[in-house]
CSV table of C-alpha atoms in Angstrom, one decimal:
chain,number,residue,atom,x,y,z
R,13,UNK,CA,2.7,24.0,0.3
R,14,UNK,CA,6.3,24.5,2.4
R,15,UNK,CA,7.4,21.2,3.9
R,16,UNK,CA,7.2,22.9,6.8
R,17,UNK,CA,3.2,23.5,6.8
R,18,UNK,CA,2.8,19.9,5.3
R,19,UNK,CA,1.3,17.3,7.4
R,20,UNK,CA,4.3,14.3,6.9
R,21,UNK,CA,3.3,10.6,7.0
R,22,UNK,CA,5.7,8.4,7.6
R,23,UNK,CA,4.2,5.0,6.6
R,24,UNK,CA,6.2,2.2,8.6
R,25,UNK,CA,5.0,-0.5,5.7
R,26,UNK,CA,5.8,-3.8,3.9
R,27,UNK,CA,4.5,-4.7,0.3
R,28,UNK,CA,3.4,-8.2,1.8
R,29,UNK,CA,1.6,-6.3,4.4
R,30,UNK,CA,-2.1,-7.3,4.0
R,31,UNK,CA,-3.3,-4.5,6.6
R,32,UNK,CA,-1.0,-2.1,4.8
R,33,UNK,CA,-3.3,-3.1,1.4
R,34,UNK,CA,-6.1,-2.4,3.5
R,35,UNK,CA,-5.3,0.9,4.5
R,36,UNK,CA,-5.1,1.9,0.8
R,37,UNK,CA,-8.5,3.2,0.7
R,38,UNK,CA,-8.0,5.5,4.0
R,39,UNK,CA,-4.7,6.9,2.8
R,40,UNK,CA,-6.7,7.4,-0.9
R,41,UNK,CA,-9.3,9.6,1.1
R,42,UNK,CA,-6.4,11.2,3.1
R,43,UNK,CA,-5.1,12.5,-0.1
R,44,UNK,CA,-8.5,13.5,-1.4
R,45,UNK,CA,-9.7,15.4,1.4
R,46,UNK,CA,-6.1,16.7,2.2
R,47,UNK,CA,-4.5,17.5,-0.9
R,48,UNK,CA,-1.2,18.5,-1.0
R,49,UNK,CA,-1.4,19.3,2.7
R,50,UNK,CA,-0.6,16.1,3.2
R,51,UNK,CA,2.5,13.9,2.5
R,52,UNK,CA,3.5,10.2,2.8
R,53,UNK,CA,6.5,8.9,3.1
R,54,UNK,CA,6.7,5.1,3.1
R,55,UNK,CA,9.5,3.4,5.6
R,56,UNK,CA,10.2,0.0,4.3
R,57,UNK,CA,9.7,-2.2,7.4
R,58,UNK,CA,10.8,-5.9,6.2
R,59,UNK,CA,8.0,-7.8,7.3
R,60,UNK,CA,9.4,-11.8,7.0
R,61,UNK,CA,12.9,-11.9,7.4
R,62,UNK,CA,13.5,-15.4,7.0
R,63,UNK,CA,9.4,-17.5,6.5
R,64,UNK,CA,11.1,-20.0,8.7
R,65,UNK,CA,11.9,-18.2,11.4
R,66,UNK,CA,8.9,-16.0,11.3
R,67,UNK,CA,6.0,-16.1,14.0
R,68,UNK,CA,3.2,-14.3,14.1
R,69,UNK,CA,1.1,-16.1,16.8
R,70,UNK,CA,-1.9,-13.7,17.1
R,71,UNK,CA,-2.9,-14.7,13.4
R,72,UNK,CA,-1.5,-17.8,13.5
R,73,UNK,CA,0.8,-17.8,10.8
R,74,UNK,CA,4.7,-19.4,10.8
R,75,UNK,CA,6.3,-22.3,12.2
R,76,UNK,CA,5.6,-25.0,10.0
R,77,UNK,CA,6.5,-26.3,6.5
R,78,UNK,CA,6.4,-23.1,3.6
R,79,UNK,CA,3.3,-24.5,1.5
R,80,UNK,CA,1.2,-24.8,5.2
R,81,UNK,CA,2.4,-21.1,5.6
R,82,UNK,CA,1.6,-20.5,2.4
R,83,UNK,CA,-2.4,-21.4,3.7
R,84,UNK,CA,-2.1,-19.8,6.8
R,85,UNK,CA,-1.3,-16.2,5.4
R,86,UNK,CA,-3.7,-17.0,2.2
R,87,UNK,CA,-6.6,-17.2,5.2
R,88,UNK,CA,-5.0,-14.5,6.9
R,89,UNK,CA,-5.7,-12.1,4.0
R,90,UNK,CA,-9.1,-14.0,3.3
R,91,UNK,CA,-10.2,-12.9,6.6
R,92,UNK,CA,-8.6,-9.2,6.1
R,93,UNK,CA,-9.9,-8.2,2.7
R,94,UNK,CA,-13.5,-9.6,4.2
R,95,UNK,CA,-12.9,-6.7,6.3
R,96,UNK,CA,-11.4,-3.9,4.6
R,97,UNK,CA,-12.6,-4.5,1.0
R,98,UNK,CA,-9.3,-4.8,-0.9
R,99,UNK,CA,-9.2,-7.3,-3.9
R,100,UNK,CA,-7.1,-10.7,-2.3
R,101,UNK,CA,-6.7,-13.4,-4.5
R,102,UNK,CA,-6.3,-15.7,-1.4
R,103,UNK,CA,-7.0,-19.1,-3.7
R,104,UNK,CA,-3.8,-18.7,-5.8
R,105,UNK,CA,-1.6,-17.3,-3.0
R,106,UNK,CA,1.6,-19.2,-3.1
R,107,UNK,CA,4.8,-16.8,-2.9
R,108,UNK,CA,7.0,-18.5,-0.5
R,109,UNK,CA,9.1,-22.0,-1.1
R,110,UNK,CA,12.4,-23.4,0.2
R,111,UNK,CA,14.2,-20.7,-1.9
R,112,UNK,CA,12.0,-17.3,-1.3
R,113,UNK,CA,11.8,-17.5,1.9
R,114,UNK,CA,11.5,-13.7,2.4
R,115,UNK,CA,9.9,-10.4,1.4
R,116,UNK,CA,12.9,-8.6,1.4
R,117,UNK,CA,13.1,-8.4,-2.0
R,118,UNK,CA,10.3,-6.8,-2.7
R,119,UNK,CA,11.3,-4.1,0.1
R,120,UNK,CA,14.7,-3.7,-1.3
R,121,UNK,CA,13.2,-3.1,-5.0
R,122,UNK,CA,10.9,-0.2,-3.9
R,123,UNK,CA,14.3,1.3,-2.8
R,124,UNK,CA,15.7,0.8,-6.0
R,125,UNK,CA,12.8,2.7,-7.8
R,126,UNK,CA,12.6,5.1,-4.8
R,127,UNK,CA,16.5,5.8,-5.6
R,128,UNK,CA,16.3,5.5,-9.8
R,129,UNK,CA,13.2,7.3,-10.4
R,130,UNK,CA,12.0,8.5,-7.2
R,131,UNK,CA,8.7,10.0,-9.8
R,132,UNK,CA,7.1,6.2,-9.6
R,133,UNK,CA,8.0,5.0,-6.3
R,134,UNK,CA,4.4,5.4,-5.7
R,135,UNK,CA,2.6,3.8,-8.3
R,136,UNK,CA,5.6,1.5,-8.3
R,137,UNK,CA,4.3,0.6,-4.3
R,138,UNK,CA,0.7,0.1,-5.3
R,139,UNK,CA,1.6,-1.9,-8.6
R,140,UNK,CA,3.4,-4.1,-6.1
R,141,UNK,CA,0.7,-4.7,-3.7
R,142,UNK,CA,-1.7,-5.5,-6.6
R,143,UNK,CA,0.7,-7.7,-7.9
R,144,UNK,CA,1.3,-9.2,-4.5
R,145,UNK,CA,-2.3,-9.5,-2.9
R,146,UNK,CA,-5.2,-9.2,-5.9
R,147,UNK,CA,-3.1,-11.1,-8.9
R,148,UNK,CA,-0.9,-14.0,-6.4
R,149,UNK,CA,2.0,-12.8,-8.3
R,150,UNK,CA,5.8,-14.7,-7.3
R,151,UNK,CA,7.3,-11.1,-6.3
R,152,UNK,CA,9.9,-12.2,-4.7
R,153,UNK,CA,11.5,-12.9,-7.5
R,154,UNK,CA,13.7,-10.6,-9.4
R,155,UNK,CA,12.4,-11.3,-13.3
R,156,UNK,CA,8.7,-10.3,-11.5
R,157,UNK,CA,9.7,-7.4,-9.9
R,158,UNK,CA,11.5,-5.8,-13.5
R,159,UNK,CA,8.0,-6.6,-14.9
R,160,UNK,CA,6.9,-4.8,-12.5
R,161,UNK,CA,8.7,-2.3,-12.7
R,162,UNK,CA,8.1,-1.7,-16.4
R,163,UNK,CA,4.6,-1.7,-15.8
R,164,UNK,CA,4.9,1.2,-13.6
R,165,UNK,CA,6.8,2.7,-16.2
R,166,UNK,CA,9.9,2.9,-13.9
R,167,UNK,CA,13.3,3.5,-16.1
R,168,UNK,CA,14.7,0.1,-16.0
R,169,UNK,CA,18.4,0.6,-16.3
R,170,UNK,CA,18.4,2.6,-13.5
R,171,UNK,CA,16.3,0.6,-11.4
R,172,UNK,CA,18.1,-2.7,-12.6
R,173,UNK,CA,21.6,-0.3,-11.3
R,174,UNK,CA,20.3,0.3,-8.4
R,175,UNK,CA,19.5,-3.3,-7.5
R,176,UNK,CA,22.3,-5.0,-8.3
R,177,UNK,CA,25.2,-2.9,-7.1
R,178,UNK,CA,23.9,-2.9,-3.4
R,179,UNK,CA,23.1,1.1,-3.0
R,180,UNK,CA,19.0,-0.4,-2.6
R,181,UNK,CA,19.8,-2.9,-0.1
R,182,UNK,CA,21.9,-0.3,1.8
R,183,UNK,CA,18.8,2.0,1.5
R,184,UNK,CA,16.8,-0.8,3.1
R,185,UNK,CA,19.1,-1.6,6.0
R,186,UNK,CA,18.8,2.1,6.8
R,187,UNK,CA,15.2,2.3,6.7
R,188,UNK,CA,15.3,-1.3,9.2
R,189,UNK,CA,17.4,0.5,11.2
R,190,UNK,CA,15.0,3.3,11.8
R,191,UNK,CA,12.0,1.1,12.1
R,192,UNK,CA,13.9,-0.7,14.9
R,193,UNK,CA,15.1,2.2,16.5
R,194,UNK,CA,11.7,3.8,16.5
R,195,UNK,CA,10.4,0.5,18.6
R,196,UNK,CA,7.6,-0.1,15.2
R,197,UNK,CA,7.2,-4.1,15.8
R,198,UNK,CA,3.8,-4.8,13.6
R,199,UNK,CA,2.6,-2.8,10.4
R,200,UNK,CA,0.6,-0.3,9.4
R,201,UNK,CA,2.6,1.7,11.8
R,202,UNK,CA,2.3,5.7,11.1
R,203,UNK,CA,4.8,8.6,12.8
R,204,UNK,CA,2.7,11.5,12.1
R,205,UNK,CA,4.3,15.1,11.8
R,206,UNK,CA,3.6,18.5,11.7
R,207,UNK,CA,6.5,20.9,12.1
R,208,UNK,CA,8.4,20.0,15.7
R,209,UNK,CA,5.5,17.7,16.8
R,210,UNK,CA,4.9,14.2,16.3
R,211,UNK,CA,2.4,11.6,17.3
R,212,UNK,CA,2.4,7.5,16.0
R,213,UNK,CA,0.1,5.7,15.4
R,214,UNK,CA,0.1,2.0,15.4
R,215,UNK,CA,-2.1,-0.7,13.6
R,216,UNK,CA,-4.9,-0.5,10.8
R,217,UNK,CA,-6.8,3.4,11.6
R,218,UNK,CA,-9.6,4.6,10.3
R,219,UNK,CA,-9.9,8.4,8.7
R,220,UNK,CA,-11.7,9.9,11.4
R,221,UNK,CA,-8.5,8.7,13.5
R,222,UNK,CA,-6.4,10.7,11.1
R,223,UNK,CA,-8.7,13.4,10.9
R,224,UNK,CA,-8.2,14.1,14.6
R,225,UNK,CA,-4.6,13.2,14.9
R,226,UNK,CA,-3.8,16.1,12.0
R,227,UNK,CA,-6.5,18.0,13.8
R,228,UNK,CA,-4.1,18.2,17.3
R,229,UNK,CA,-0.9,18.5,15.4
R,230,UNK,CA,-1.6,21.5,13.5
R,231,UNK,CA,-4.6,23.2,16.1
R,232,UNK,CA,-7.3,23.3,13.9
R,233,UNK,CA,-5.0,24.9,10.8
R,234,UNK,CA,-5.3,22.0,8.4
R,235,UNK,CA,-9.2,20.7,7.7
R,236,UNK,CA,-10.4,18.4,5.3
R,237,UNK,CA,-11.9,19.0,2.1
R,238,UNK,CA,-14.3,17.0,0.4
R,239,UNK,CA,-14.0,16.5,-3.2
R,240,UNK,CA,-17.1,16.0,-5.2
R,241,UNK,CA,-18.8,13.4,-6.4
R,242,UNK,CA,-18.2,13.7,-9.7
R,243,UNK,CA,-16.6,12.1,-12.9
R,244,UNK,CA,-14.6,15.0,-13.3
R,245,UNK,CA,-13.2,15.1,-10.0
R,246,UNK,CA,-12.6,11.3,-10.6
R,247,UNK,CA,-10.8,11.5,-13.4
R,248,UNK,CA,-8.8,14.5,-12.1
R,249,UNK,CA,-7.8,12.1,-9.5
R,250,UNK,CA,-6.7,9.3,-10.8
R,251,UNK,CA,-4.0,11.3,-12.9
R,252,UNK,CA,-1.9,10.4,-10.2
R,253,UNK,CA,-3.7,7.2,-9.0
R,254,UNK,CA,-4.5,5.3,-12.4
R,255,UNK,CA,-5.9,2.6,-11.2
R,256,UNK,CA,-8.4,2.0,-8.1
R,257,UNK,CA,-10.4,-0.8,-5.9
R,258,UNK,CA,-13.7,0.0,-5.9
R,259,UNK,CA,-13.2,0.3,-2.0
R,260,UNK,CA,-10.7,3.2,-2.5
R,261,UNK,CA,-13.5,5.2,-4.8
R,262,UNK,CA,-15.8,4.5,-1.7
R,263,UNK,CA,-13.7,5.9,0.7
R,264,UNK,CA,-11.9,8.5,-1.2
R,265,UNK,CA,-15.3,10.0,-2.4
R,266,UNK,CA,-17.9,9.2,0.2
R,267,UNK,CA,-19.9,7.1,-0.8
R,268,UNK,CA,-22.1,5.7,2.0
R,269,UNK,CA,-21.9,2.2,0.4
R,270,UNK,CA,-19.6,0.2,-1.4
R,271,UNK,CA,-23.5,-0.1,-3.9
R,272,UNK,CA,-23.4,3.7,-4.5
R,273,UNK,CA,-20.0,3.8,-5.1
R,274,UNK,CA,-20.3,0.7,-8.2
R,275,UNK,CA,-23.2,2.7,-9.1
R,276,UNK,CA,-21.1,5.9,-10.0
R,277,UNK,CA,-18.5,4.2,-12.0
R,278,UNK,CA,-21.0,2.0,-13.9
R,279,UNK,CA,-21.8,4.6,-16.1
R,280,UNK,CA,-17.7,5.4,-16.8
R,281,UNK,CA,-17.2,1.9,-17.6
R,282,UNK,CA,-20.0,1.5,-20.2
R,283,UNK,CA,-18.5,4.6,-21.7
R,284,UNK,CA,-15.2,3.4,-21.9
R,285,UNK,CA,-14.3,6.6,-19.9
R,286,UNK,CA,-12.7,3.6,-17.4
R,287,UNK,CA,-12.1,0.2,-18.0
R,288,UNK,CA,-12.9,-2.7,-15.0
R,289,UNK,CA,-10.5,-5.4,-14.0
R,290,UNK,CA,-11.3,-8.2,-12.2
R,291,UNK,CA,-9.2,-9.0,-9.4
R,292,UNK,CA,-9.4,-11.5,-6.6
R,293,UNK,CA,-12.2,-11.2,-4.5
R,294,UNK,CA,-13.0,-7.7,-5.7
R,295,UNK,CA,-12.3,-5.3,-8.8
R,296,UNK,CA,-10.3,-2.0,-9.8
R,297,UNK,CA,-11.5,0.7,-12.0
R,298,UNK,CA,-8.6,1.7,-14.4
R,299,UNK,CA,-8.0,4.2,-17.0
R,300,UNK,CA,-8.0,2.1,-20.5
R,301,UNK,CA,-4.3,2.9,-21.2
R,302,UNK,CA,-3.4,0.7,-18.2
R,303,UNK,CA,-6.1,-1.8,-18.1
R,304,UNK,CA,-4.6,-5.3,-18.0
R,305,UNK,CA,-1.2,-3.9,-16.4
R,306,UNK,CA,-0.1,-5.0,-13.1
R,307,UNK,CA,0.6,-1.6,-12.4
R,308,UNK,CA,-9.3,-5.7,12.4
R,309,UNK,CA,-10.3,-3.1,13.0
R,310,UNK,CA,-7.0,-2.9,14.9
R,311,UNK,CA,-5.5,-5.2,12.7
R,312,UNK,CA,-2.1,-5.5,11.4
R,313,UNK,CA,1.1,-7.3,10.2
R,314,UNK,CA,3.6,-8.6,12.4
């Protein structure tokens, strides 16, 4: 479809951003239902400048030593994935110290993929989130993120290029500058376009939210479209999402409950059409090429 006739997304977001994991599953249905209609285009937002300056008093995180932050955004994301389903391995969380103090990093290495091999941005994103929420991962630090990176089958000279001669960072800063500009203070945060409109939309939203939203925007022009409920259709899928919580099948399928949704991949898995990889608090379905890889209902971060 023309850019022009796309619905654009742009996804004011931050890796570290446990509402922005939870909103995996509704942008997963988006893309079902939507197709290629629809377009996102993440914003990197930089969540925690500096841990030890950072205060988020609503969720009661910041302002003390890094190991009692540490605990206070492991129960933060407890408390989230309780909500929105996402795996969180909340018991092993321990990213930040006196020297990684920041999620910067990993905002300035989606750049560098976004710049290198803009192809795997995408999966590069997700891989990081998994990485980051479901497998307590230390991706702040560089030797992390190239795993990651390979994983996601990024083209690591080019990434590696990209990070180290400052053209990411630079990247980064831009996209800061537009989040700031834009007044977006807590994440999910989505700018929603369609041609010369525009309407954001702030905090964790559900589909019917988007639905209407796109709905407005383009008078009644663009609809949903839901998929089927098929292995077909769910293979057909994942060629471009390879690996999937359980709560994105849900959602991006319909399924009424998480039960029915389990109960459709059960079958796969026992085949070895799909392999199952434990995770945190929940599990992803993954092709078996990739299995083992790290690839508030108002809530949000910040």
């Amino acid at each position: 479809m023309n850019a022009e006739n796309k619905i654009i997304i742009n996804a004011f977001t931050d890796p570290l951003c446990t509402w922005c994991w939870g909103s995996e599953p509704i942008y997963r249905k988006l893309q079902s239902h939507f197709g290629d209609n629809i377009e996102f285009r993440p914003v990197m937002g930089g969540l925690v400048e500096d841990l030890a300056n950072f205060r988020d008093v609503k969720n009661d995180i910041g302002g003390r030593s890094m190991a009692d932050s540490n605990r206070d955004i492991a129960n933060h994301w407890a408390e989230a994935a309780a909500r929105h389903g996402m795996p969180v391995d909340s018991e092993n969380f321990n990213l930040f110290d006196d020297e990684h103090r920041s999620t910067y990093p990993q905002n300035i290495a989606y750049k560098a993929v976004q710049l290198a091999d803009p192809g795997k941005a995408e999966i590069f994103m997700y891989n990081l989130r998994v990485a980051s929420a479901a497998q307590a991962r230390l991706t702040n630090l560089e030797s992390v993120l190239i795993e990651i990176a390979d994983e996601s089958g990024v083209d690591i000279p080019a990434f590696l290029r990209k990070l180290r001669d400052g053209t990411a960072e630079q990247a980064f800063r831009g996209d800061l500058a537009l989040t700031r500009h834009l007044g977006v203070h807590g994440f999910p945060t989505c700018l929603i376009k369609f041609n010369n409109q525009q309407i954001m939309l702030r905090g964790y939203r559900d589909f019917d939210t988007f639905v209407s939203i796109i709905d407005s925007l383009s008078q009644g022009a663009i609809k949903p479209i839901a998929p089927a409920q098929t292995a077909e259709a769910l293979l057909d899928f994942m060629a471009n999402h390879p690996k999937m919580a359980i709560a994105e099948v849900r959602e991006a399928f319909n399924f009424a409950t998480l039960q029915d949704a389990e109960n459709f991949v059960v079958p796969l898995i026992e085949n070895g059409t799909l392999q199952k990889e434990i995770a945190g608090s929940s599990y992803f379905v993954v092709k078996p090429n990739l299995a083992g890889a790290g690839d508030l209902t108002t809530g949000d971060c910040g």
